[in-house]
Coordinates of C-alpha atoms and ligand atoms in Angstrom, one line a residue:
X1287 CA 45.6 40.6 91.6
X1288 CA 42.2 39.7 90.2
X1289 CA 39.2 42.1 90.4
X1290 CA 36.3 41.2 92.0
X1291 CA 33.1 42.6 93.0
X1292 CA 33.9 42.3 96.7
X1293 CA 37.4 43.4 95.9
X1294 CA 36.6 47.2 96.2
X1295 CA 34.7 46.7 99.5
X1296 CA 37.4 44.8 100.9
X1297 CA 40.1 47.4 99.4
X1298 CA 38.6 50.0 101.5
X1299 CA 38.9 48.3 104.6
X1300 CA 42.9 46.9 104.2
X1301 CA 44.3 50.2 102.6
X1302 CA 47.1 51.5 104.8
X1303 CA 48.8 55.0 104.3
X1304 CA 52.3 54.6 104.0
X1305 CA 54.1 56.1 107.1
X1306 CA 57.9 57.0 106.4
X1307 CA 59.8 54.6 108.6
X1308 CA 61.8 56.3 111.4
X1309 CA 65.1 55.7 111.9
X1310 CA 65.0 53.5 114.6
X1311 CA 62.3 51.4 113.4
X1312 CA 64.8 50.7 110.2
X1313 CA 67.3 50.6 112.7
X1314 CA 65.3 47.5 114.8
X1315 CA 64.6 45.8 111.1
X1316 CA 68.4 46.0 110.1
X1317 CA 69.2 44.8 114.0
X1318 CA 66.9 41.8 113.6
X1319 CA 68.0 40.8 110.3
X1320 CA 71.6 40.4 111.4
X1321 CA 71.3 38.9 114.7
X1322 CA 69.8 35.8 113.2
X1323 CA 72.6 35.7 109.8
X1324 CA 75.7 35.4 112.0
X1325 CA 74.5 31.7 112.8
X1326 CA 72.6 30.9 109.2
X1327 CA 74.2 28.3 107.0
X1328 CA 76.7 30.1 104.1
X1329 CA 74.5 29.1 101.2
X1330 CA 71.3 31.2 102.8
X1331 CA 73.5 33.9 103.8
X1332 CA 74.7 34.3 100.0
X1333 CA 71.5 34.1 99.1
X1334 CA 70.2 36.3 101.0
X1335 CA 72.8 38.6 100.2
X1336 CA 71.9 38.3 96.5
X1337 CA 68.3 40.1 96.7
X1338 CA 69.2 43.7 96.0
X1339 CA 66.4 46.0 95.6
X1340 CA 68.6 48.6 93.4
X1341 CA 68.3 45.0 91.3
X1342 CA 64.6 44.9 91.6
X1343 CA 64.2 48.3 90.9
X1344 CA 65.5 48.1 87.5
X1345 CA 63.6 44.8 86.7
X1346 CA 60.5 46.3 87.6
X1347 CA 61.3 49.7 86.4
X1348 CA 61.6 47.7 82.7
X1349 CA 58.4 45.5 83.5
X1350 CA 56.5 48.2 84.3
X1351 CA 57.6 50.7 81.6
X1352 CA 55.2 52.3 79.1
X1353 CA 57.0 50.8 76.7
X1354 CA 55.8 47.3 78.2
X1355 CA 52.3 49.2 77.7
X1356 CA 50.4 47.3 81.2
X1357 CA 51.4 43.8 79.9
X1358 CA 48.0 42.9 79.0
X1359 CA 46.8 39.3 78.1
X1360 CA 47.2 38.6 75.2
X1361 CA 49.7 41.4 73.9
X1362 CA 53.2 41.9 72.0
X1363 CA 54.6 43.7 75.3
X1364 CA 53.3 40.6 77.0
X1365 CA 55.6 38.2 74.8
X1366 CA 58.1 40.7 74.9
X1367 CA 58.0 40.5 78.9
X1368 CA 58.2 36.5 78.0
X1369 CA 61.7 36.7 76.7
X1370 CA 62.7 38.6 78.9
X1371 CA 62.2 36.5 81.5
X1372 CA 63.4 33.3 79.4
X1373 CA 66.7 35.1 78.6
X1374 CA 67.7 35.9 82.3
X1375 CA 66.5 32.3 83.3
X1376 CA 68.8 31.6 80.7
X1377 CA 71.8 33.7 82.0
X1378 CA 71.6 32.2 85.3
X1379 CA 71.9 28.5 84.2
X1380 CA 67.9 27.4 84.9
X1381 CA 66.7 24.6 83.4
X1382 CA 63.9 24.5 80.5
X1383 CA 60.6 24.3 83.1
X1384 CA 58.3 22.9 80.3
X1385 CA 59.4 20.2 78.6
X1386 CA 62.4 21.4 76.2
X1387 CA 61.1 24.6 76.8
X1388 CA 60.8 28.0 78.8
X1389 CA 57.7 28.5 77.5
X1390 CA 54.4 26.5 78.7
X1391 CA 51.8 27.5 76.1
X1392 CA 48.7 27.6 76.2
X1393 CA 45.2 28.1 73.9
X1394 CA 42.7 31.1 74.0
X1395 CA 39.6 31.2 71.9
X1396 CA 38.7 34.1 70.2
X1397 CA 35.3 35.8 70.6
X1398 CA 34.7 37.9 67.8
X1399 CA 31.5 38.7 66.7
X1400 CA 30.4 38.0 62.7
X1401 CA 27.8 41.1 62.4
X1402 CA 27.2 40.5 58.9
X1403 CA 26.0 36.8 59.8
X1404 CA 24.1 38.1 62.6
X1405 CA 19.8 38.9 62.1
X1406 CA 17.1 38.9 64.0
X1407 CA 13.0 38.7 63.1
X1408 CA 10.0 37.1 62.9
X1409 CA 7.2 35.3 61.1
X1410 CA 3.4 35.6 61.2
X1411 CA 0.7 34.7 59.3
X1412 CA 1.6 37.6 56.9
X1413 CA 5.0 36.0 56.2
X1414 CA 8.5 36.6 57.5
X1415 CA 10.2 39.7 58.3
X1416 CA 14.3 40.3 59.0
X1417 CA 16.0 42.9 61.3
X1418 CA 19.5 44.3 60.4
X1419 CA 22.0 44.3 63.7
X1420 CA 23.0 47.7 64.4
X1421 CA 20.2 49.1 62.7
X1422 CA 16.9 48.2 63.1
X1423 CA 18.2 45.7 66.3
X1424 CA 21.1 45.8 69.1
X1425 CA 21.9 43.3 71.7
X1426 CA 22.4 44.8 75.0
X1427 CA 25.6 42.6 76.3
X1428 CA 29.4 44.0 76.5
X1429 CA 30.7 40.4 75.3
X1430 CA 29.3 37.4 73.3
X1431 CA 31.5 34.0 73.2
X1432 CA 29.8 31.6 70.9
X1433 CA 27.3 31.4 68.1
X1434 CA 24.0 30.9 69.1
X1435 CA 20.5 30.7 68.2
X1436 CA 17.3 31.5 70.0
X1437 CA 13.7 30.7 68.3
X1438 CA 10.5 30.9 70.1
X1439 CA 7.2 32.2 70.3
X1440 CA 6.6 36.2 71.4
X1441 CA 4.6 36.5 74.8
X1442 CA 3.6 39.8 75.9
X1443 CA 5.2 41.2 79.6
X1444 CA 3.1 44.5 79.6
X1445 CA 5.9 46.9 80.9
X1446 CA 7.4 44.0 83.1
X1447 CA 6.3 44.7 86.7
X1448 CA 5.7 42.6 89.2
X1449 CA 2.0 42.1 89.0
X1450 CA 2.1 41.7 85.5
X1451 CA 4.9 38.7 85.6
X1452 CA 2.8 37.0 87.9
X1453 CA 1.7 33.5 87.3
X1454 CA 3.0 33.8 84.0
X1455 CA 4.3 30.5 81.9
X1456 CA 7.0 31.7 79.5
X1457 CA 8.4 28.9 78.8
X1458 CA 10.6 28.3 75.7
X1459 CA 9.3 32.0 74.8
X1460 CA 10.7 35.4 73.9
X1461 CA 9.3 37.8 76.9
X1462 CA 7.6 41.2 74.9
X1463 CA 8.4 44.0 77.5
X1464 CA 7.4 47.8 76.2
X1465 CA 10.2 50.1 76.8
X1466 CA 9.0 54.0 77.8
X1467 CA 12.2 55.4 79.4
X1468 CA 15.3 53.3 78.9
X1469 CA 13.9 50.8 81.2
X1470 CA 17.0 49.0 83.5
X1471 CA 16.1 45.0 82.6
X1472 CA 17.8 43.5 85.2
X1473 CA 15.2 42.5 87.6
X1474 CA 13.2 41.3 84.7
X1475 CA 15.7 39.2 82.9
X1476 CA 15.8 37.6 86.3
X1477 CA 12.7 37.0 86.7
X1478 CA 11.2 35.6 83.0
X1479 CA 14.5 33.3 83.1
X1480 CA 12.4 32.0 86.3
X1481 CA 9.4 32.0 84.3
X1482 CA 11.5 29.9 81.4
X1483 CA 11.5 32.5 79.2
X1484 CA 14.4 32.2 76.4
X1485 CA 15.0 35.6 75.8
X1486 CA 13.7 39.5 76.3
X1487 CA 13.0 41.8 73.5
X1488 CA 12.5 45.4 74.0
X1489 CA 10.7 47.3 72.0
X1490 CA 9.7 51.3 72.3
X1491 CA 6.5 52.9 72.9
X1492 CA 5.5 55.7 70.5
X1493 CA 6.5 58.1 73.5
X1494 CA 9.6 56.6 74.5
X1495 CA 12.1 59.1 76.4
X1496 CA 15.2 57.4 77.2
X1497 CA 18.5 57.2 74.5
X1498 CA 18.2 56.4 71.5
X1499 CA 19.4 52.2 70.7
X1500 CA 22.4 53.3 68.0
X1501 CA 23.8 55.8 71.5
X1502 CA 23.4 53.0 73.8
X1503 CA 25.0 50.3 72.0
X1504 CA 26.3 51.4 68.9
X1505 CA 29.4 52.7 68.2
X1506 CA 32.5 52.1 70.3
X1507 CA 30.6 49.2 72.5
X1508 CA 29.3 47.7 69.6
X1509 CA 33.2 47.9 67.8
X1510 CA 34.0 45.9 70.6
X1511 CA 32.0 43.4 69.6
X1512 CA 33.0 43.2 66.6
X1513 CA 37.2 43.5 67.1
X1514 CA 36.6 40.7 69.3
X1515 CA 38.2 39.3 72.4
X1516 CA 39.7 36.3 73.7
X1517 CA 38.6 34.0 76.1
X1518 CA 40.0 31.0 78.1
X1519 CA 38.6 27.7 76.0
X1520 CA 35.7 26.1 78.4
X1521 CA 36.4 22.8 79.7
X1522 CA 33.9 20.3 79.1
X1523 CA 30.4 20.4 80.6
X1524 CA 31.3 24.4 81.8
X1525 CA 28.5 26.1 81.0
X1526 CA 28.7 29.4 78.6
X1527 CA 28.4 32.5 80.5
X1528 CA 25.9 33.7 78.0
X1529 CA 23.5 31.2 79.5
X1530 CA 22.2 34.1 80.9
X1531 CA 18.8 35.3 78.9
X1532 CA 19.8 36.9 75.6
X1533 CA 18.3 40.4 75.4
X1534 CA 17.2 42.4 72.1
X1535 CA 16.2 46.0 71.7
X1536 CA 14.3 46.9 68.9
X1537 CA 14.0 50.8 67.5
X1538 CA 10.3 52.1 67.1
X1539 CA 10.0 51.7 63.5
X1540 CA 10.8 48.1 63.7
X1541 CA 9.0 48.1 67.1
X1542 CA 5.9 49.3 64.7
X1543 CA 6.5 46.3 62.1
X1544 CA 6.3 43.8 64.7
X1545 CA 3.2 45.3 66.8
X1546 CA 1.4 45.3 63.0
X1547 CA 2.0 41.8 62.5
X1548 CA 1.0 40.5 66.1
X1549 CA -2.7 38.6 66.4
X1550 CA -5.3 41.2 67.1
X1551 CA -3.2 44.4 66.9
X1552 CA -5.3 47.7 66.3
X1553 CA -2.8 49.3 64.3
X1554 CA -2.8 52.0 67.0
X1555 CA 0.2 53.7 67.9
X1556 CA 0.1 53.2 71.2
X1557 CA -1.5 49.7 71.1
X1558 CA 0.2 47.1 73.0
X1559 CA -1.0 43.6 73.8
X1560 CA -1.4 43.1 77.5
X1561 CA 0.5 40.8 79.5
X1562 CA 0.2 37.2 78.8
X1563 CA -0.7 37.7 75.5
X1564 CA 0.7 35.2 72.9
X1565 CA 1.2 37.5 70.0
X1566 CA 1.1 34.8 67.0
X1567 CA 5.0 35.6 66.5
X1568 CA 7.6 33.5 66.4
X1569 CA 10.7 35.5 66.6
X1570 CA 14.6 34.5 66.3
X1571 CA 17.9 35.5 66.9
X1572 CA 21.0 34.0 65.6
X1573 CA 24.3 35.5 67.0
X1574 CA 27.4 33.9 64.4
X1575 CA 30.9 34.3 66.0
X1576 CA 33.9 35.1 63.2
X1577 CA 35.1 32.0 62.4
X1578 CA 38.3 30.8 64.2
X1579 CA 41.9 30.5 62.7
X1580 CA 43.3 28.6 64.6
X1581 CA 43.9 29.0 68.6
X1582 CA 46.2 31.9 70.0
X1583 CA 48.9 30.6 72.1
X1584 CA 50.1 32.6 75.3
X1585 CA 53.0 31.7 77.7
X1586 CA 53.6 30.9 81.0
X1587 CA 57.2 31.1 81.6
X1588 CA 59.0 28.4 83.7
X1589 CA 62.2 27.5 85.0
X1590 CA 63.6 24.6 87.1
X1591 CA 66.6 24.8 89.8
X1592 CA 67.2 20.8 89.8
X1593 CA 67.2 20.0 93.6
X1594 CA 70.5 17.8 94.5
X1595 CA 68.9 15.5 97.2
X1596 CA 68.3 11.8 94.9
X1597 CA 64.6 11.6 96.4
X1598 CA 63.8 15.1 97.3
X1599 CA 64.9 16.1 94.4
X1600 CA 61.7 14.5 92.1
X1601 CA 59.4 16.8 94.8
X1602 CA 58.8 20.5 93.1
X1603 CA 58.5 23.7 94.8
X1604 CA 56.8 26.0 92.9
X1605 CA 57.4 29.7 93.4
X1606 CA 55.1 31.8 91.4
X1607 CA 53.7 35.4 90.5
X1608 CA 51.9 36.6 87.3
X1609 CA 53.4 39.0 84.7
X1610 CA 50.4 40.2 82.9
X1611 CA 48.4 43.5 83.6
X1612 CA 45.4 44.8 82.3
X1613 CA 47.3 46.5 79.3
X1614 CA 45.9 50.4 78.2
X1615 CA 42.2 51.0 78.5
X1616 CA 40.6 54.2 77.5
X1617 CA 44.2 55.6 76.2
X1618 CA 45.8 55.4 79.5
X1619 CA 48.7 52.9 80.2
X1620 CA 48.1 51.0 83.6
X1621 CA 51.7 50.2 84.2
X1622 CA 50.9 47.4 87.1
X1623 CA 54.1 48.2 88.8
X1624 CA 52.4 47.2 92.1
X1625 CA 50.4 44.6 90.5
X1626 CA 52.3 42.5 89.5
X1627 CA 55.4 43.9 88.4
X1628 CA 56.4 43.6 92.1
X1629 CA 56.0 40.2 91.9
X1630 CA 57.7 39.3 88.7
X1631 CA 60.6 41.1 89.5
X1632 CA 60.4 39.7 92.8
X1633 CA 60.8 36.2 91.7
X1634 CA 63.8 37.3 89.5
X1635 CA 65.4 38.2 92.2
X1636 CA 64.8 34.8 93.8
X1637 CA 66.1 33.2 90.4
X1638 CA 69.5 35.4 91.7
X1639 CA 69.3 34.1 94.7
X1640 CA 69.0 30.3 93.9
X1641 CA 71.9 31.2 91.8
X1642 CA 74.1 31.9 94.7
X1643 CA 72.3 29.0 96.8
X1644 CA 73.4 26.2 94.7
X1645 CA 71.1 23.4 94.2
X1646 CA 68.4 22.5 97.0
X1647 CA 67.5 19.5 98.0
X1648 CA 64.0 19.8 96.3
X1649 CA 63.8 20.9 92.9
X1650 CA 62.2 24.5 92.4
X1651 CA 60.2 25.9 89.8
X1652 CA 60.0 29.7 88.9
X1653 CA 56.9 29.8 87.0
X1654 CA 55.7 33.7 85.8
X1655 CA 52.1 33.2 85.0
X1656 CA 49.8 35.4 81.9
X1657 CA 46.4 35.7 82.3
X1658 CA 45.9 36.2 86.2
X1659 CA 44.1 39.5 85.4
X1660 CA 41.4 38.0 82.9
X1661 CA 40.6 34.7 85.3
X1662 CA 43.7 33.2 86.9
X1663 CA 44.4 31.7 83.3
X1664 CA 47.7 30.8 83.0
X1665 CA 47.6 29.1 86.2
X1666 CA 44.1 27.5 85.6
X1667 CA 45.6 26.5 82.6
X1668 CA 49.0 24.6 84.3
X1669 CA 46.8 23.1 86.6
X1670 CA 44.5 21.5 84.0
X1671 CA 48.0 19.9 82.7
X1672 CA 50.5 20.3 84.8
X1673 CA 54.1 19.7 83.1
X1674 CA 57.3 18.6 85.2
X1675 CA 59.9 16.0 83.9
X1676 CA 59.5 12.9 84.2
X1677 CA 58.7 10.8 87.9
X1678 CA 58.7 14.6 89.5
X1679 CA 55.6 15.9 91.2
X1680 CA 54.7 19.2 92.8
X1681 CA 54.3 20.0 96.2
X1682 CA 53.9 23.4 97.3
X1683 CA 53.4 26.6 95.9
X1684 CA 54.4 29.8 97.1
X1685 CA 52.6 33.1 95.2
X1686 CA 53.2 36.6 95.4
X1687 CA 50.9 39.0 94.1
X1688 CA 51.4 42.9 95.0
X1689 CA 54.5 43.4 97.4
X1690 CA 55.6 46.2 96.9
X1691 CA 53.5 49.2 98.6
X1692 CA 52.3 50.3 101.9
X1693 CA 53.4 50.1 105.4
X1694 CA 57.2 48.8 105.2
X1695 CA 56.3 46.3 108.0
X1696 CA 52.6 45.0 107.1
X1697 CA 52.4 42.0 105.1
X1698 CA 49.3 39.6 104.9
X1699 CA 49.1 36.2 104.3
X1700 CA 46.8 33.5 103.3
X1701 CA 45.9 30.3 104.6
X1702 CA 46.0 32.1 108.1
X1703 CA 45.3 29.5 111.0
X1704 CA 41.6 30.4 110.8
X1705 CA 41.2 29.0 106.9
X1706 CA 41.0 25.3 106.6
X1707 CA 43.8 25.2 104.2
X1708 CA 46.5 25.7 106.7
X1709 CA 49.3 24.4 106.4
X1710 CA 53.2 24.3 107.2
X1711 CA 54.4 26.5 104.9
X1712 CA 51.8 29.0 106.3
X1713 CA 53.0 28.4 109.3
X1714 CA 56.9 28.6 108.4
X1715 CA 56.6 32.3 107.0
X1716 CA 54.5 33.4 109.3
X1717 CA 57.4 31.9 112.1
X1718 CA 60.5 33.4 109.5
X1719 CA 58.5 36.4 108.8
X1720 CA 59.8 38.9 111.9
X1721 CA 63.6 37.8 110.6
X1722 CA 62.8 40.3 107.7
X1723 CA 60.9 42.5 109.4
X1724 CA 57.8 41.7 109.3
X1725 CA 57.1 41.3 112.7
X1726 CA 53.1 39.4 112.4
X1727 CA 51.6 38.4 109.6
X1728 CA 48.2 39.4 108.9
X1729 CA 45.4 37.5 107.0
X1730 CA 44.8 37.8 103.4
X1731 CA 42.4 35.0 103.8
X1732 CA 39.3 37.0 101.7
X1733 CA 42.3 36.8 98.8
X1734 CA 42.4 33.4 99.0
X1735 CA 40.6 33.2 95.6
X1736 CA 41.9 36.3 94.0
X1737 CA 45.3 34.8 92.9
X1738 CA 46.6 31.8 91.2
X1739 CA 47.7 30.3 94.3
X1740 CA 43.8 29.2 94.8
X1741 CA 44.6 27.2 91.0
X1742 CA 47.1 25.8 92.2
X1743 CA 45.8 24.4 95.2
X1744 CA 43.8 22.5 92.9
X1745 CA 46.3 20.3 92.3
X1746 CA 46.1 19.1 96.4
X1747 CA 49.0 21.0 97.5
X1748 CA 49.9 23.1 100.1
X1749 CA 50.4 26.7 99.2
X1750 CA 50.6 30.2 100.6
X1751 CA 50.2 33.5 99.4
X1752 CA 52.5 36.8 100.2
X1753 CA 51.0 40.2 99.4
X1754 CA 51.0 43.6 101.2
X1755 CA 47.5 44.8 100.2
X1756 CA 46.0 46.8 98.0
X1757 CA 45.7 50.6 97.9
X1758 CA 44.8 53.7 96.2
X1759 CA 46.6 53.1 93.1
X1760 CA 45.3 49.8 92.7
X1761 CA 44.0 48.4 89.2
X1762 CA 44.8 52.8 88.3
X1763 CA 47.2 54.3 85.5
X1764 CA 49.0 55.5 88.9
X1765 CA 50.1 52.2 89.9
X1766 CA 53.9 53.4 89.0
X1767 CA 57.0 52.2 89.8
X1768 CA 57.7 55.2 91.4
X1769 CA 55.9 54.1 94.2
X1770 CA 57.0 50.8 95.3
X1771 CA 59.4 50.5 98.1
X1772 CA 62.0 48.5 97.1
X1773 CA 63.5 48.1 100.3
X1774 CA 60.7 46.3 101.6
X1775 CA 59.7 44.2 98.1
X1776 CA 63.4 42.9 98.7
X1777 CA 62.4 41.6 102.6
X1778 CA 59.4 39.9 100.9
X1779 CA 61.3 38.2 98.4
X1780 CA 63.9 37.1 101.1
X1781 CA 61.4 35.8 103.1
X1782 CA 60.7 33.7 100.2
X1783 CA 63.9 32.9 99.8
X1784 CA 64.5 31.6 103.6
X1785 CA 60.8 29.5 103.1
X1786 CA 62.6 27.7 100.2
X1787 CA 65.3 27.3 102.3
X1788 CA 63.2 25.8 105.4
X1789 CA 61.2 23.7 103.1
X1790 CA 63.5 21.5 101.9
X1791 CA 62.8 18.5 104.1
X1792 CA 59.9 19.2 105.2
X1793 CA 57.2 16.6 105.2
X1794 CA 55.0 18.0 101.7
X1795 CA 52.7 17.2 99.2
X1796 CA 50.0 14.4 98.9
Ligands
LIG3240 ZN1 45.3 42.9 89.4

């Protein structure tokens, strides 16, 4: 599941403590359950039969190993996880769900920055002068994605309140603001990029109090920068997230330099032109990205039960659930057990069961997506260009995301009745649901978003999301497989299994 700013408010408000079940609520379940096999047809009752969660348990206790170091996007343990996958799609007699391959690639861009390349500085009257990054200069941003340059003419801000932005035209120009105490630039940089400024340099007063630049930004966050990242290529006409106003500090001896150069300056240490004050300066920044060898290539994995049906059979259901975590940060492995090695594992164990179904009438696909935890990715990435043989078409997806924890008979699901993406398959689980014992679904609909099941529904397809909320060990080194209850992952994934099996001729698609 995909972090988002809301996603902590909303975590507090669905985390359920996880009451032991008693034994005549697991009693009630089991009762349910078999009730309604005795008069299901054979081929759902062996598949049903085939979702084991000792099975599930050691899939996910391998998924979610420290050897598989949190899975993270891109990784080796990821690829690694990758094979896996392909070879038991493999062993069970799946079909190649990407052309001749298990494997639907895609590209990242890399993002790493070319410090040497990079300068800053101005000219005056009195000539040029240059700034060296990570010494006389940082920027103040955890990520930069492309090469860019910003030229312009340096207006003063005063200190950047209020009164002093007021009325001012910064067009096109890079907004001077005097730095005294590590000021936070936030509201300014919002409100020069209303003015039309291009960019914000801070610089220190004589007295300035607040950390020094090289503590702020050097070091490990400025490694970063320069190790690099990846990034999801933009599609045409996205804009850049560094559209935001780039930002500049500027240490006090350089912060001396420039005041000396600017029209009218006294030469007085704590001389600073007021605001509005065009200081004579043009002053530059050029950020150069390391060039790129060639794109990095990271999986999907996909695999196709041919449905039997002549006509049906060109209509795909897509079952999905992503396979990446969010790898080791800080030293500490975050195993994603939970998230979403209950998922993966999950749709293993529906790869069983298809196995012991025999062909549907539909064809499904088992697709394991990378890249949910950096963006939705790998399913952004399908849906941009989706690939199914030839004269077939998709028609539904079905995601799980985060199955495996909390109260054994709570399960949420989104589109509920209330979103206006409703539709049948919603409605099927929700009506299948209490045969697994779940005995009411509950909304996920503020997750609607947060997984790829809202990529999918690009594509003008019903879908529906399983998940069983999040909780304390969510997107934490904790999230172990200790702590999943297997017993109730396996009810979620045979709910899945008897969607599939109500699905097949039901009216889908465009
Ligand atoms: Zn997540």
């Amino acid at each position: 599941m995909i972090r988002t700013l809301t996603g902590i408010a909303l975590a507090g408000g669905l985390f359920c403590l996880v009451p032991a079940l008693s034994p005549a609520q697991e009693g009630a379940v089991v009762a349910v359950v078999e009730s309604t096999t005795v008069d299901t047809a054979p081929a759902l009752v062996r598949a049903l039969q085939e979702v084991q969660p000792e099975r599930i348990s050691a899939d996910l206790h391998f998924i979610a190993s420290d050897a598989m170091a949190g899975r993270n996007t891109p990784s080796k343990e990821l690829e690694v996880a990758a094979h896996f996958l392909r070879a038991r799609l493999q062993q069970l007699g799946f079909a190649p769900g990407a052309g001749e391959s298990y494997f639907y690639e895609y590209p990242l861009v890399s993002s790493a920055l070319d410090a040497d390349a990079c300068w800053a500085g101005w000219t005056s009257k009195a000539g040029e002068q240059k700034l060296e990054l990570a010494k006389d200069y940082y920027f103040g941003t955890w990520r930069v994605d492309e090469s860019a340059t910003v030229s312009g003419p340096v207006v003063s801000i005063g200190s950047g309140s209020d009164d002093e932005l007021e009325g001012l035209d910064l067009t096109g120009s890079w907004a001077m603001v005097l730095d005294r105490d590590q000021m936070k630039t936030r509201g300014v940089l919002r409100a020069i990029s209303k003015l039309g400024g291009a960019g914000l340099l801070v610089v220190q007063s004589s007295d300035y109090s607040g950390e020094p630049l090289v503590d702020r930004f050097g070091g490990e966050r400025f490694d970063s920068l320069v190790k690099g990242d990846v990034r999801f290529p933009r599609g045409e006409g996205e804009r850049q997230s560094r559209a935001s106003t780039p930002t500049v500090y500027l240490d006090r001896p350089a912060t001396v330099r420039l005041l000396a150069a600017c029209t009218g300056s006294t030469g007085a240490a704590d001389w600073f032109p007021k605001a509005g004050t065009n200081t004579g300066l043009t002053f530059t920044e050029e950020r150069v990205m390391q060039a790129e060898d060639g794109h990095l290539m990271v999986k999907n994995v996909c695999g196709l039960w041919p449905g039997g049906d002549p006509e049906l059979s060109k209509e795909v259901i897509l079952v999905s659930a992503h396979y990446d975590h969010v790898g080791v940060q800080g030293g500490e492995i975050f195993n994603g057990a939970d998230d979403n090695g209950s998922g993966t594992s999950g749709v293993l164990a529906v790869a069983d069961a298809l196995k012991a179904y025999g062909p549907m009438k539909r064809t499904v696909m088992l697709m394991w997506v990378s890249g949910e935890e950096k963006g939705l990715w790998g399913s952004k990435a399908w849906s941009n260009n989706p690939l199914l043989p030839e004269g077939h078409r998709v028609v539904a997806d079905l995601n799980i995301d985060m199955i495996g924890r909390n109260d054994p008979h709570e399960l949420f699901i989104t589109p509920t009745r209330e979103h206006k993406q409703y539709n049948a398959i919603a409605e099927a689980a929700m009506r299948l649901a209490p045969l697994e014992g779940f005995p009411k679904l509950d909304s996920a609909d503020d997750y609607y978003h947060r997984s790829d099941q809202a990529e999918f529904a690009r594509l003008g397809i019903p879908v529906a999301f399983l998940f069983a909320g999040i909780h304390e060990d969510y997107h934490r080194p904790s999230d172990t497989p200790d702590k999943i209850d297997y017993e109730k992952l396996s009810r979620v994934v045979r709910l899945v299994v008897r969607l599939l099996d109500e699905l097949q001729t039901m009216p889908l698609g465009k």
